Amino acid sequence: MLELSESNIHLNATATNKLQAIEMAASALEQADNVEQGYLQGMLGREQQTSTFLGNGIAIPHGTLETRSMVKKTGVQVFQFPQGIEWGEGNIAYVVIGIAARSDEHLALLRQLTHVLGDEDTAAQLATLTDIEKFRAILLGESDAFSITEETLSLDIETQSLLTLTAINAGKLQQQSAVENSFVSEVVSNSALPLGKGLWVTDAVSGNVKNALAFSRAKTIFNHNGKAVKGVLTISAVNDQINETLARLLDDEVQNILLSGNTQQILTALNGGKVPVAAAQSEGQIATGAVIGTFTVRNEHGLHARPSAVLVNEVKKFTSKITVQNLTRETAPVSAKSLMKIVALGVTQGHRLRFVAEGDDAKQAIEALGKIIASGLGESVSAVPPAELDTIEVSSEHVSQIHEEKTGLPADAIEAVFMIRNEHGLHARPSAVLVNEVKKYNASVAVQNLDRDTQLVSAKSLMKIVALGVVKGHRLRFVASGEEAQQAIDGIGAVIESGLGEGRG
């Protein structure tokens, strides 16, 4: 979490141009002992490479990779320019955040600021606000008003398990630092409460850190103890500020949107906005004929401003509508033509991006994106091949993948297929046993559910394992590479054969 004190915020500042604004930010970082003298040249150099304007009146000037050695400690200095600063290409910056980061901490900052970067009204409020305490609270998402963000939503999960949906929610809340381990343990062992219409609610008495709500929705409805299941809401509550949101869960219209709405509609409904029920549609629907590319980012420092700008410029060459989501962080799809939204995805090395293109030049666009990402987006790339395959596929009504191109499979990769015999499949507990086994080995291990035709995902991620929706009889394909690849495959086979702590089915 970003540590930002009020002394790092400078309201009602004045500058005549972008250069002066960046000089002010650099000087403040130097005075705060975040950087050595001369870091300003790195900030100006970064600006020459690619504009650091993100959109909604916000710019984030920071140094180049070459000047990271000049950063003594990570920090930020925030300047508000109510009169606005011309930032190039007609963009006006009202909030300038000078960043000093020793590695990829600025990506975490950008994820924190997503609620501001994607909300014009909030950004406009910051441009003129005179209360420094309120400015800081809004910037960090710590204002008194409780609201739900897309980071805690998971739609169209391939599963037939209520426990799987609950486990995904618990993981999301833990990622947001909203709950402790005791909450996760209790919530997966508690019985869920049926809300009606296939919606269920889960919570826990212990481990609640802050008000938060996570929602996961299955791709298809299924039964649990004779009752329908479509979605699960998991709640962390510490005070009455969440009560208004909880009351909305009883609203018939809100429930309908939870059952079939997309991400934005669900957020609007849960946060008190009005959404026409007729407008609700499945977030997971992809038009027939859309081209889907899933690629691993190989850049050592992930998608900071410069490679993100290279990516966006490539996307803009094509007329097709193109969206992108960070599969590793399980974000919602956003426009791939928005620099602000690309950077806010918080992509680091090894993350998987899923692009969906619809239009006349969709295939050409996805192929071009695959090539430019593999080449490093203007930067050097890791010599280590990614653990998961890059793929290009075409959506159809009956076949989810009719064309696939595979690249990057390590030469030493070892594969094995094992059948799951657990009576209740891979719910949270056996999944945890499997993940703990995989983590014992110095190897990269990916896994896919062959019976659901899923993508390869990291076998060291509990959330991704449970999201595979594995039931008894499903076949899992493991791909291992690295120094202990064979030992990993042997160990995985043995622990699956033993029943993953539950005995053989």
Short mmCIF file of C-alpha atoms in Angstrom, two decimals:
data_model
loop_
_atom_site.label_atom_id
_atom_site.label_comp_id
_atom_site.label_asym_id
_atom_site.label_seq_id
_atom_site.Cartn_x
_atom_site.Cartn_y
_atom_site.Cartn_z
CA MET A 1 0.00 0.00 0.00
CA LEU A 2 1.28 3.48 -0.84
CA GLU A 3 2.34 5.52 2.19
CA LEU A 4 1.27 9.10 1.47
CA SER A 5 1.33 11.75 4.16
CA GLU A 6 -0.29 15.15 3.85
CA SER A 7 3.20 16.69 3.73
CA ASN A 8 3.66 15.02 0.34
CA ILE A 9 0.59 16.78 -1.10
CA HIS A 10 0.82 20.32 -2.45
CA LEU A 11 -2.55 21.92 -3.21
CA ASN A 12 -3.17 25.05 -5.28
CA ALA A 13 0.31 24.98 -6.82
CA THR A 14 1.24 27.21 -9.77
CA ALA A 15 3.43 26.46 -12.75
CA THR A 16 3.67 28.10 -16.16
CA ASN A 17 4.33 24.91 -18.15
CA LYS A 18 5.04 21.17 -17.99
CA LEU A 19 8.78 21.64 -17.53
CA GLN A 20 8.31 23.76 -14.46
CA ALA A 21 5.75 21.31 -13.02
CA ILE A 22 8.19 18.42 -13.41
CA GLU A 23 10.99 20.50 -11.88
CA MET A 24 8.76 21.14 -8.85
CA ALA A 25 8.01 17.44 -8.46
CA ALA A 26 11.70 16.49 -8.80
CA SER A 27 12.74 19.13 -6.27
CA ALA A 28 10.16 17.89 -3.76
CA LEU A 29 11.33 14.27 -4.18
CA GLU A 30 14.93 15.40 -3.62
CA GLN A 31 14.04 17.43 -0.53
CA ALA A 32 12.17 14.41 0.88
CA ASP A 33 15.39 12.37 0.41
CA ASN A 34 13.70 10.02 -2.04
CA VAL A 35 16.21 10.65 -4.82
CA GLU A 36 19.72 11.90 -5.46
CA GLN A 37 20.43 15.21 -7.14
CA GLY A 38 20.09 14.85 -10.90
CA TYR A 39 16.95 12.66 -10.90
CA LEU A 40 15.23 15.52 -12.70
CA GLN A 41 17.13 14.65 -15.88
CA GLY A 42 15.70 11.15 -15.75
CA MET A 43 12.17 12.52 -15.39
CA LEU A 44 12.68 14.82 -18.35
CA GLY A 45 14.21 11.97 -20.33
CA ARG A 46 11.19 9.77 -19.64
CA GLU A 47 8.91 12.53 -20.84
CA GLN A 48 10.84 12.75 -24.11
CA GLN A 49 10.46 9.00 -24.61
CA THR A 50 6.71 8.90 -23.93
CA SER A 51 4.23 11.31 -22.39
CA THR A 52 3.34 10.37 -18.82
CA PHE A 53 -0.15 11.86 -19.12
CA LEU A 54 -2.63 9.10 -18.18
CA GLY A 55 -5.95 10.82 -18.77
CA ASN A 56 -8.67 12.41 -16.59
CA GLY A 57 -6.31 15.31 -15.85
CA ILE A 58 -3.61 13.16 -14.20
CA ALA A 59 0.08 12.88 -15.12
CA ILE A 60 2.73 10.73 -13.42
CA PRO A 61 6.23 11.99 -14.31
CA HIS A 62 8.96 9.57 -13.21
CA GLY A 63 12.51 8.63 -14.09
CA THR A 64 13.94 6.29 -16.72
CA LEU A 65 15.19 2.78 -16.07
CA GLU A 66 18.73 4.18 -16.19
CA THR A 67 18.04 6.57 -13.29
CA ARG A 68 16.46 4.01 -10.95
CA SER A 69 19.85 3.71 -9.23
CA MET A 70 19.37 7.32 -8.12
CA VAL A 71 16.28 6.42 -6.09
CA LYS A 72 17.12 6.17 -2.39
CA LYS A 73 13.63 5.09 -1.32
CA THR A 74 10.29 4.84 -3.03
CA GLY A 75 8.03 7.84 -2.64
CA VAL A 76 5.67 10.25 -4.36
CA GLN A 77 5.01 13.98 -4.37
CA VAL A 78 1.56 15.14 -5.45
CA PHE A 79 0.93 18.60 -6.92
CA GLN A 80 -2.47 20.04 -7.68
CA PHE A 81 -2.60 22.71 -10.39
CA PRO A 82 -6.18 24.06 -10.42
CA GLN A 83 -5.42 26.26 -13.45
CA GLY A 84 -4.20 23.21 -15.43
CA ILE A 85 -0.88 22.47 -17.13
CA GLU A 86 -0.60 21.82 -20.88
CA TRP A 87 0.94 18.33 -21.09
CA GLY A 88 1.16 18.02 -24.85
CA GLU A 89 -1.24 16.91 -27.59
CA GLY A 90 -3.99 19.07 -26.08
CA ASN A 91 -3.97 17.21 -22.74
CA ILE A 92 -4.38 19.26 -19.56
CA ALA A 93 -3.00 17.95 -16.25
CA TYR A 94 -4.55 19.14 -13.00
CA VAL A 95 -2.94 16.58 -10.70
CA VAL A 96 0.75 15.74 -11.18
CA ILE A 97 2.17 12.81 -9.24
CA GLY A 98 5.96 12.73 -9.22
CA ILE A 99 7.15 9.17 -8.63
CA ALA A 100 10.46 7.78 -7.41
CA ALA A 101 10.42 3.97 -7.57
CA ARG A 102 13.33 1.57 -7.16
CA SER A 103 11.62 -1.26 -9.04
CA ASP A 104 7.95 -1.77 -9.95
CA GLU A 105 6.32 -0.10 -6.95
CA HIS A 106 4.77 2.53 -9.22
CA LEU A 107 2.58 -0.19 -10.75
CA ALA A 108 1.12 -0.89 -7.32
CA LEU A 109 0.51 2.84 -6.97
CA LEU A 110 -1.35 2.91 -10.26
CA ARG A 111 -3.54 0.00 -9.19
CA GLN A 112 -4.36 1.99 -6.05
CA LEU A 113 -5.30 4.97 -8.19
CA THR A 114 -7.51 2.98 -10.57
CA HIS A 115 -10.67 4.34 -8.94
CA VAL A 116 -9.48 7.87 -9.78
CA LEU A 117 -8.01 7.14 -13.21
CA GLY A 118 -11.26 5.60 -14.38
CA ASP A 119 -13.68 8.11 -12.84
CA GLU A 120 -13.92 11.55 -14.45
CA ASP A 121 -16.04 12.97 -11.64
CA THR A 122 -13.56 11.95 -8.95
CA ALA A 123 -10.61 13.27 -10.97
CA ALA A 124 -12.42 16.57 -11.51
CA GLN A 125 -13.04 16.84 -7.77
CA LEU A 126 -9.32 16.43 -7.06
CA ALA A 127 -8.51 19.24 -9.49
CA THR A 128 -10.17 21.89 -7.33
CA LEU A 129 -10.39 20.43 -3.82
CA THR A 130 -8.99 22.69 -1.06
CA ASP A 131 -9.26 20.25 1.88
CA ILE A 132 -5.93 18.38 1.98
CA GLU A 133 -7.24 15.63 4.28
CA LYS A 134 -10.14 14.91 1.96
CA PHE A 135 -7.85 15.12 -1.08
CA ARG A 136 -5.59 12.43 0.37
CA ALA A 137 -8.52 10.20 1.35
CA ILE A 138 -10.05 10.37 -2.13
CA LEU A 139 -6.70 9.82 -3.85
CA LEU A 140 -6.05 6.66 -1.83
CA GLY A 141 -9.62 5.42 -1.85
CA GLU A 142 -9.92 5.95 1.91
CA SER A 143 -12.89 8.31 1.90
CA ASP A 144 -15.67 7.58 4.36
CA ALA A 145 -18.12 6.44 1.70
CA PHE A 146 -17.98 2.68 1.15
CA SER A 147 -17.87 1.57 -2.48
CA ILE A 148 -17.14 -1.60 -4.41
CA THR A 149 -14.50 -1.82 -7.15
CA GLU A 150 -14.09 -4.20 -10.07
CA GLU A 151 -11.06 -5.86 -8.43
CA THR A 152 -13.43 -7.90 -6.24
CA LEU A 153 -15.71 -9.10 -9.05
CA SER A 154 -15.24 -12.46 -10.83
CA LEU A 155 -17.76 -13.24 -13.56
CA ASP A 156 -18.56 -16.38 -15.57
CA ILE A 157 -16.39 -18.83 -13.64
CA GLU A 158 -16.27 -22.38 -15.01
CA THR A 159 -17.39 -24.25 -11.90
CA GLN A 160 -20.16 -26.34 -10.40
CA SER A 161 -19.07 -25.70 -6.82
CA LEU A 162 -20.40 -23.14 -4.37
CA LEU A 163 -17.23 -23.59 -2.31
CA THR A 164 -15.11 -22.68 -5.33
CA LEU A 165 -16.97 -19.38 -5.75
CA THR A 166 -16.55 -18.68 -2.04
CA ALA A 167 -12.81 -19.45 -2.19
CA ILE A 168 -12.36 -17.10 -5.14
CA ASN A 169 -14.15 -14.33 -3.22
CA ALA A 170 -12.03 -14.91 -0.14
CA GLY A 171 -8.88 -14.70 -2.24
CA LYS A 172 -10.04 -11.44 -3.79
CA LEU A 173 -10.74 -9.90 -0.39
CA GLN A 174 -7.35 -11.02 0.86
CA GLN A 175 -5.68 -9.44 -2.19
CA GLN A 176 -7.35 -6.16 -1.24
CA SER A 177 -6.03 -6.48 2.35
CA ALA A 178 -9.66 -6.50 3.52
CA VAL A 179 -9.43 -9.79 5.45
CA GLU A 180 -6.89 -11.89 7.34
CA ASN A 181 -6.11 -15.60 7.04
CA SER A 182 -8.55 -16.43 9.82
CA PHE A 183 -11.39 -14.96 7.73
CA VAL A 184 -10.46 -17.15 4.76
CA SER A 185 -10.32 -20.30 6.88
CA GLU A 186 -13.68 -19.58 8.51
CA VAL A 187 -15.56 -18.48 5.42
CA VAL A 188 -14.68 -21.61 3.40
CA SER A 189 -15.84 -23.83 6.27
CA ASN A 190 -19.08 -21.94 7.04
CA SER A 191 -22.36 -22.76 5.34
CA ALA A 192 -23.53 -20.21 2.77
CA LEU A 193 -26.89 -18.46 3.21
CA PRO A 194 -29.27 -18.60 0.21
CA LEU A 195 -30.37 -15.10 -0.76
CA GLY A 196 -32.73 -16.27 -3.50
CA LYS A 197 -32.70 -16.52 -7.30
CA GLY A 198 -29.49 -18.55 -7.15
CA LEU A 199 -27.57 -15.92 -5.15
CA TRP A 200 -25.84 -16.88 -1.90
CA VAL A 201 -24.09 -14.93 0.88
CA THR A 202 -21.04 -15.93 2.95
CA ASP A 203 -19.17 -14.16 5.75
CA ALA A 204 -17.02 -14.80 8.81
CA VAL A 205 -16.86 -13.50 12.36
CA SER A 206 -13.07 -13.30 12.57
CA GLY A 207 -10.44 -11.66 10.38
CA ASN A 208 -12.50 -8.72 9.10
CA VAL A 209 -10.07 -5.83 8.49
CA LYS A 210 -12.19 -3.35 6.53
CA ASN A 211 -15.56 -3.13 4.83
CA ALA A 212 -15.47 -4.99 1.53
CA LEU A 213 -17.61 -7.15 -0.70
CA ALA A 214 -16.57 -9.71 -3.32
CA PHE A 215 -18.89 -11.30 -5.87
CA SER A 216 -18.26 -14.34 -8.06
CA ARG A 217 -20.67 -15.70 -10.65
CA ALA A 218 -20.70 -19.11 -12.29
CA LYS A 219 -20.96 -19.37 -16.05
CA THR A 220 -23.92 -21.71 -15.75
CA ILE A 221 -26.42 -22.27 -12.96
CA PHE A 222 -26.02 -25.44 -10.85
CA ASN A 223 -27.52 -27.07 -7.78
CA HIS A 224 -26.26 -27.21 -4.21
CA ASN A 225 -28.22 -29.36 -1.75
CA GLY A 226 -31.23 -29.10 -4.04
CA LYS A 227 -31.06 -25.31 -4.42
CA ALA A 228 -29.93 -23.28 -7.43
CA VAL A 229 -26.54 -21.54 -7.39
CA LYS A 230 -25.51 -18.80 -9.80
CA GLY A 231 -23.42 -16.40 -7.71
CA VAL A 232 -21.87 -15.91 -4.28
CA LEU A 233 -21.40 -12.66 -2.34
CA THR A 234 -18.73 -12.72 0.38
CA ILE A 235 -18.80 -9.88 2.89
CA SER A 236 -16.22 -8.39 5.23
CA ALA A 237 -17.86 -5.93 7.64
CA VAL A 238 -16.28 -3.79 10.36
CA ASN A 239 -18.83 -1.00 10.82
CA ASP A 240 -22.24 0.31 9.74
CA GLN A 241 -20.94 2.05 6.60
CA ILE A 242 -21.49 -1.17 4.65
CA ASN A 243 -25.13 -1.53 5.73
CA GLU A 244 -26.55 0.54 2.88
CA THR A 245 -24.82 -1.71 0.37
CA LEU A 246 -26.05 -4.85 2.14
CA ALA A 247 -29.61 -3.53 2.01
CA ARG A 248 -29.34 -3.23 -1.78
CA LEU A 249 -28.72 -6.97 -2.02
CA LEU A 250 -32.38 -7.50 -1.12
CA ASP A 251 -33.54 -5.32 -4.02
CA ASP A 252 -35.09 -7.40 -6.81
CA GLU A 253 -33.59 -5.24 -9.56
CA VAL A 254 -30.09 -5.40 -8.04
CA GLN A 255 -30.35 -9.18 -7.79
CA ASN A 256 -31.30 -9.42 -11.46
CA ILE A 257 -28.24 -7.35 -12.42
CA LEU A 258 -26.01 -9.56 -10.29
CA LEU A 259 -27.34 -12.59 -12.15
CA SER A 260 -26.81 -11.30 -15.70
CA GLY A 261 -25.17 -7.86 -15.71
CA ASN A 262 -21.68 -6.95 -16.86
CA THR A 263 -18.97 -5.56 -14.59
CA GLN A 264 -19.91 -1.89 -14.89
CA GLN A 265 -23.62 -2.56 -14.41
CA ILE A 266 -22.95 -4.61 -11.27
CA LEU A 267 -20.71 -1.91 -9.83
CA THR A 268 -23.28 0.76 -10.57
CA ALA A 269 -26.07 -1.26 -8.96
CA LEU A 270 -24.13 -2.23 -5.83
CA ASN A 271 -22.85 1.32 -5.36
CA GLY A 272 -26.35 2.78 -5.51
CA GLY A 273 -26.66 3.83 -9.15
CA LYS A 274 -29.56 3.10 -11.48
CA VAL A 275 -29.09 0.46 -14.20
CA PRO A 276 -31.89 -0.57 -16.57
CA VAL A 277 -32.41 -4.30 -16.16
CA ALA A 278 -32.88 -4.69 -19.90
CA ALA A 279 -29.36 -3.41 -20.44
CA ALA A 280 -27.79 -6.17 -18.36
CA GLN A 281 -25.78 -8.72 -20.31
CA SER A 282 -23.13 -11.29 -19.57
CA GLU A 283 -19.63 -9.89 -19.13
CA GLY A 284 -18.19 -13.11 -20.51
CA GLN A 285 -19.98 -13.04 -23.87
CA ILE A 286 -17.67 -12.71 -26.85
CA ALA A 287 -19.09 -12.17 -30.31
CA THR A 288 -18.85 -15.07 -32.75
CA GLY A 289 -15.85 -14.51 -34.99
CA ALA A 290 -13.94 -12.40 -32.49
CA VAL A 291 -10.21 -13.09 -32.45
CA ILE A 292 -8.69 -13.77 -29.05
CA GLY A 293 -4.98 -13.54 -28.28
CA THR A 294 -3.44 -14.54 -24.96
CA PHE A 295 0.17 -13.44 -24.50
CA THR A 296 2.79 -13.37 -21.74
CA VAL A 297 4.50 -10.03 -21.03
CA ARG A 298 8.24 -10.62 -21.10
CA ASN A 299 9.48 -7.11 -20.22
CA GLU A 300 11.69 -7.11 -17.14
CA HIS A 301 9.86 -4.12 -15.64
CA GLY A 302 6.38 -4.92 -16.92
CA LEU A 303 4.10 -2.42 -18.63
CA HIS A 304 5.13 0.94 -17.25
CA ALA A 305 4.38 4.08 -19.25
CA ARG A 306 6.78 3.60 -22.17
CA PRO A 307 5.99 0.01 -23.27
CA SER A 308 2.31 0.67 -22.60
CA ALA A 309 2.45 3.60 -25.01
CA VAL A 310 4.13 1.39 -27.63
CA LEU A 311 1.35 -1.16 -27.17
CA VAL A 312 -1.42 1.44 -27.45
CA ASN A 313 0.14 2.95 -30.58
CA GLU A 314 0.17 -0.51 -32.17
CA VAL A 315 -3.48 -1.10 -31.27
CA LYS A 316 -4.49 2.25 -32.78
CA LYS A 317 -3.20 1.14 -36.19
CA PHE A 318 -6.26 -1.09 -36.55
CA THR A 319 -9.94 -0.26 -36.92
CA SER A 320 -11.19 -3.23 -34.88
CA LYS A 321 -12.58 -2.83 -31.38
CA ILE A 322 -9.92 -4.30 -29.09
CA THR A 323 -10.18 -4.96 -25.36
CA VAL A 324 -7.57 -6.35 -22.99
CA GLN A 325 -7.60 -7.87 -19.53
CA ASN A 326 -4.88 -8.95 -17.15
CA LEU A 327 -5.64 -12.62 -16.57
CA THR A 328 -3.03 -12.91 -13.84
CA ARG A 329 -4.73 -10.22 -11.76
CA GLU A 330 -8.17 -11.23 -13.06
CA THR A 331 -9.12 -7.70 -14.07
CA ALA A 332 -12.14 -6.77 -16.15
CA PRO A 333 -11.62 -6.11 -19.89
CA VAL A 334 -10.73 -2.49 -20.77
CA SER A 335 -10.12 -0.64 -24.01
CA ALA A 336 -6.67 -1.45 -25.39
CA LYS A 337 -6.60 2.01 -27.00
CA SER A 338 -6.44 3.80 -23.63
CA LEU A 339 -2.96 4.34 -22.19
CA MET A 340 -4.45 5.17 -18.81
CA LYS A 341 -6.33 1.88 -18.62
CA ILE A 342 -3.39 -0.21 -19.88
CA VAL A 343 -1.03 1.18 -17.24
CA ALA A 344 -3.67 0.77 -14.53
CA LEU A 345 -3.81 -2.99 -15.24
CA GLY A 346 -0.63 -3.27 -13.16
CA VAL A 347 1.15 -5.64 -15.53
CA THR A 348 4.51 -7.01 -14.38
CA GLN A 349 6.84 -9.52 -16.02
CA GLY A 350 5.18 -12.89 -16.56
CA HIS A 351 1.61 -11.60 -16.44
CA ARG A 352 -0.85 -12.95 -19.01
CA LEU A 353 -2.84 -10.51 -21.15
CA ARG A 354 -5.94 -11.55 -23.06
CA PHE A 355 -6.88 -9.40 -26.07
CA VAL A 356 -10.24 -9.67 -27.84
CA ALA A 357 -10.57 -8.01 -31.26
CA GLU A 358 -13.78 -7.58 -33.25
CA GLY A 359 -13.77 -6.08 -36.74
CA ASP A 360 -12.50 -6.44 -40.29
CA ASP A 361 -8.83 -6.44 -39.33
CA ALA A 362 -9.21 -8.34 -36.03
CA LYS A 363 -6.90 -11.21 -36.98
CA GLN A 364 -4.18 -8.89 -38.28
CA ALA A 365 -4.43 -6.83 -35.08
CA ILE A 366 -4.07 -9.80 -32.73
CA GLU A 367 -1.18 -11.25 -34.73
CA ALA A 368 0.61 -7.89 -34.67
CA LEU A 369 0.08 -7.53 -30.92
CA GLY A 370 1.48 -11.01 -30.32
CA LYS A 371 4.63 -10.17 -32.25
CA ILE A 372 5.24 -6.78 -30.64
CA ILE A 373 4.68 -8.17 -27.12
CA ALA A 374 7.08 -11.06 -27.81
CA SER A 375 9.67 -8.56 -29.06
CA GLY A 376 9.50 -6.54 -25.84
CA LEU A 377 7.49 -3.44 -26.78
CA GLY A 378 10.64 -1.48 -27.45
CA GLU A 379 12.56 -2.89 -24.47
CA SER A 380 14.71 -5.93 -23.75
CA VAL A 381 12.95 -9.15 -22.78
CA SER A 382 13.76 -12.03 -20.48
CA ALA A 383 15.73 -14.87 -22.07
CA VAL A 384 13.70 -17.36 -20.02
CA PRO A 385 10.72 -18.65 -22.05
CA PRO A 386 7.29 -18.16 -20.46
CA ALA A 387 5.76 -21.08 -18.60
CA GLU A 388 2.45 -20.75 -20.47
CA LEU A 389 1.81 -20.82 -24.19
CA ASP A 390 0.91 -17.77 -26.25
CA THR A 391 -2.29 -18.52 -28.17
CA ILE A 392 -4.45 -17.00 -30.89
CA GLU A 393 -7.98 -18.34 -31.26
CA VAL A 394 -11.24 -17.48 -33.02
CA SER A 395 -14.52 -17.51 -31.13
CA SER A 396 -17.42 -19.54 -32.52
CA GLU A 397 -20.81 -20.59 -31.21
CA HIS A 398 -19.96 -24.25 -30.70
CA VAL A 399 -16.19 -24.46 -30.64
CA SER A 400 -14.32 -22.20 -28.26
CA GLN A 401 -11.03 -22.56 -30.07
CA ILE A 402 -10.76 -23.42 -33.76
CA HIS A 403 -7.30 -22.06 -34.38
CA GLU A 404 -4.38 -22.00 -32.00
CA GLU A 405 -0.80 -20.98 -32.44
CA LYS A 406 1.57 -22.15 -29.69
CA THR A 407 4.91 -20.57 -28.99
CA GLY A 408 7.43 -20.42 -26.20
CA LEU A 409 7.15 -24.01 -24.84
CA PRO A 410 10.45 -24.64 -23.08
CA ALA A 411 12.66 -27.24 -24.74
CA ASP A 412 12.96 -29.18 -21.46
CA ALA A 413 9.21 -29.20 -20.78
CA ILE A 414 7.80 -32.42 -19.35
CA GLU A 415 4.10 -33.16 -19.63
CA ALA A 416 1.79 -35.54 -17.81
CA VAL A 417 -1.96 -36.05 -17.56
CA PHE A 418 -3.61 -37.19 -14.31
CA MET A 419 -7.25 -37.96 -13.55
CA ILE A 420 -8.85 -36.50 -10.43
CA ARG A 421 -10.64 -39.19 -8.41
CA ASN A 422 -11.73 -37.06 -5.44
CA GLU A 423 -15.44 -37.48 -4.89
CA HIS A 424 -16.06 -33.72 -4.76
CA GLY A 425 -13.34 -32.68 -7.20
CA LEU A 426 -10.83 -29.95 -6.47
CA HIS A 427 -12.55 -27.70 -3.97
CA ALA A 428 -10.47 -25.47 -1.72
CA ARG A 429 -8.83 -28.06 0.55
CA PRO A 430 -7.48 -30.56 -2.02
CA SER A 431 -6.51 -27.65 -4.25
CA ALA A 432 -4.40 -26.27 -1.40
CA VAL A 433 -2.71 -29.68 -0.97
CA LEU A 434 -1.91 -29.71 -4.69
CA VAL A 435 -0.51 -26.17 -4.67
CA ASN A 436 1.65 -26.90 -1.62
CA GLU A 437 3.09 -29.94 -3.41
CA VAL A 438 3.92 -27.91 -6.54
CA LYS A 439 5.65 -25.22 -4.48
CA LYS A 440 8.16 -27.76 -3.16
CA TYR A 441 10.01 -27.88 -6.48
CA ASN A 442 12.36 -25.55 -8.30
CA ALA A 443 10.33 -25.76 -11.48
CA SER A 444 7.80 -23.80 -13.49
CA VAL A 445 4.55 -25.77 -13.51
CA ALA A 446 1.39 -24.96 -15.46
CA VAL A 447 -1.86 -26.91 -15.52
CA GLN A 448 -5.02 -27.04 -17.61
CA ASN A 449 -8.33 -28.86 -17.29
CA LEU A 450 -8.55 -30.89 -20.48
CA ASP A 451 -12.22 -31.72 -19.96
CA ARG A 452 -13.17 -28.03 -19.79
CA ASP A 453 -10.59 -27.03 -22.41
CA THR A 454 -9.19 -24.30 -20.18
CA GLN A 455 -5.99 -22.33 -20.69
CA LEU A 456 -2.76 -23.33 -19.00
CA VAL A 457 -2.49 -21.52 -15.66
CA SER A 458 0.10 -21.46 -12.89
CA ALA A 459 -0.16 -24.55 -10.69
CA LYS A 460 1.26 -22.49 -7.79
CA SER A 461 -1.88 -20.31 -7.56
CA LEU A 462 -4.68 -21.61 -5.32
CA MET A 463 -7.20 -19.24 -6.86
CA LYS A 464 -6.40 -20.38 -10.39
CA ILE A 465 -6.57 -24.07 -9.44
CA VAL A 466 -10.03 -23.78 -7.90
CA ALA A 467 -11.19 -21.65 -10.84
CA LEU A 468 -10.45 -24.59 -13.20
CA GLY A 469 -13.72 -26.11 -11.97
CA VAL A 470 -12.35 -29.63 -11.59
CA VAL A 471 -14.86 -32.35 -10.70
CA LYS A 472 -14.38 -36.07 -10.24
CA GLY A 473 -13.16 -37.72 -13.44
CA HIS A 474 -11.64 -34.60 -14.99
CA ARG A 475 -8.18 -34.90 -16.54
CA LEU A 476 -5.52 -32.36 -15.68
CA ARG A 477 -2.53 -31.75 -17.96
CA PHE A 478 0.60 -30.53 -16.19
CA VAL A 479 3.54 -28.95 -18.03
CA ALA A 480 6.74 -28.60 -16.00
CA SER A 481 10.10 -27.11 -16.91
CA GLY A 482 13.20 -26.28 -14.95
CA GLU A 483 15.77 -27.98 -12.77
CA GLU A 484 13.29 -30.17 -10.88
CA ALA A 485 10.66 -30.60 -13.59
CA GLN A 486 10.65 -34.41 -13.45
CA GLN A 487 10.55 -34.45 -9.65
CA ALA A 488 7.62 -32.04 -9.78
CA ILE A 489 5.65 -34.21 -12.19
CA ASP A 490 6.39 -37.33 -10.11
CA GLY A 491 5.36 -35.59 -6.89
CA ILE A 492 2.16 -34.22 -8.42
CA GLY A 493 1.22 -37.65 -9.73
CA ALA A 494 1.82 -39.25 -6.36
CA VAL A 495 -0.19 -36.72 -4.36
CA ILE A 496 -3.11 -36.87 -6.83
CA GLU A 497 -3.04 -40.67 -6.71
CA SER A 498 -3.19 -40.53 -2.90
CA GLY A 499 -6.32 -38.35 -3.03
CA LEU A 500 -4.90 -34.93 -2.14
CA GLY A 501 -5.48 -35.42 1.57
CA GLU A 502 -8.98 -36.90 1.18
CA GLY A 503 -8.24 -40.47 0.22
CA ARG A 504 -9.00 -42.06 -3.14
CA GLY A 505 -12.51 -41.79 -4.53
#
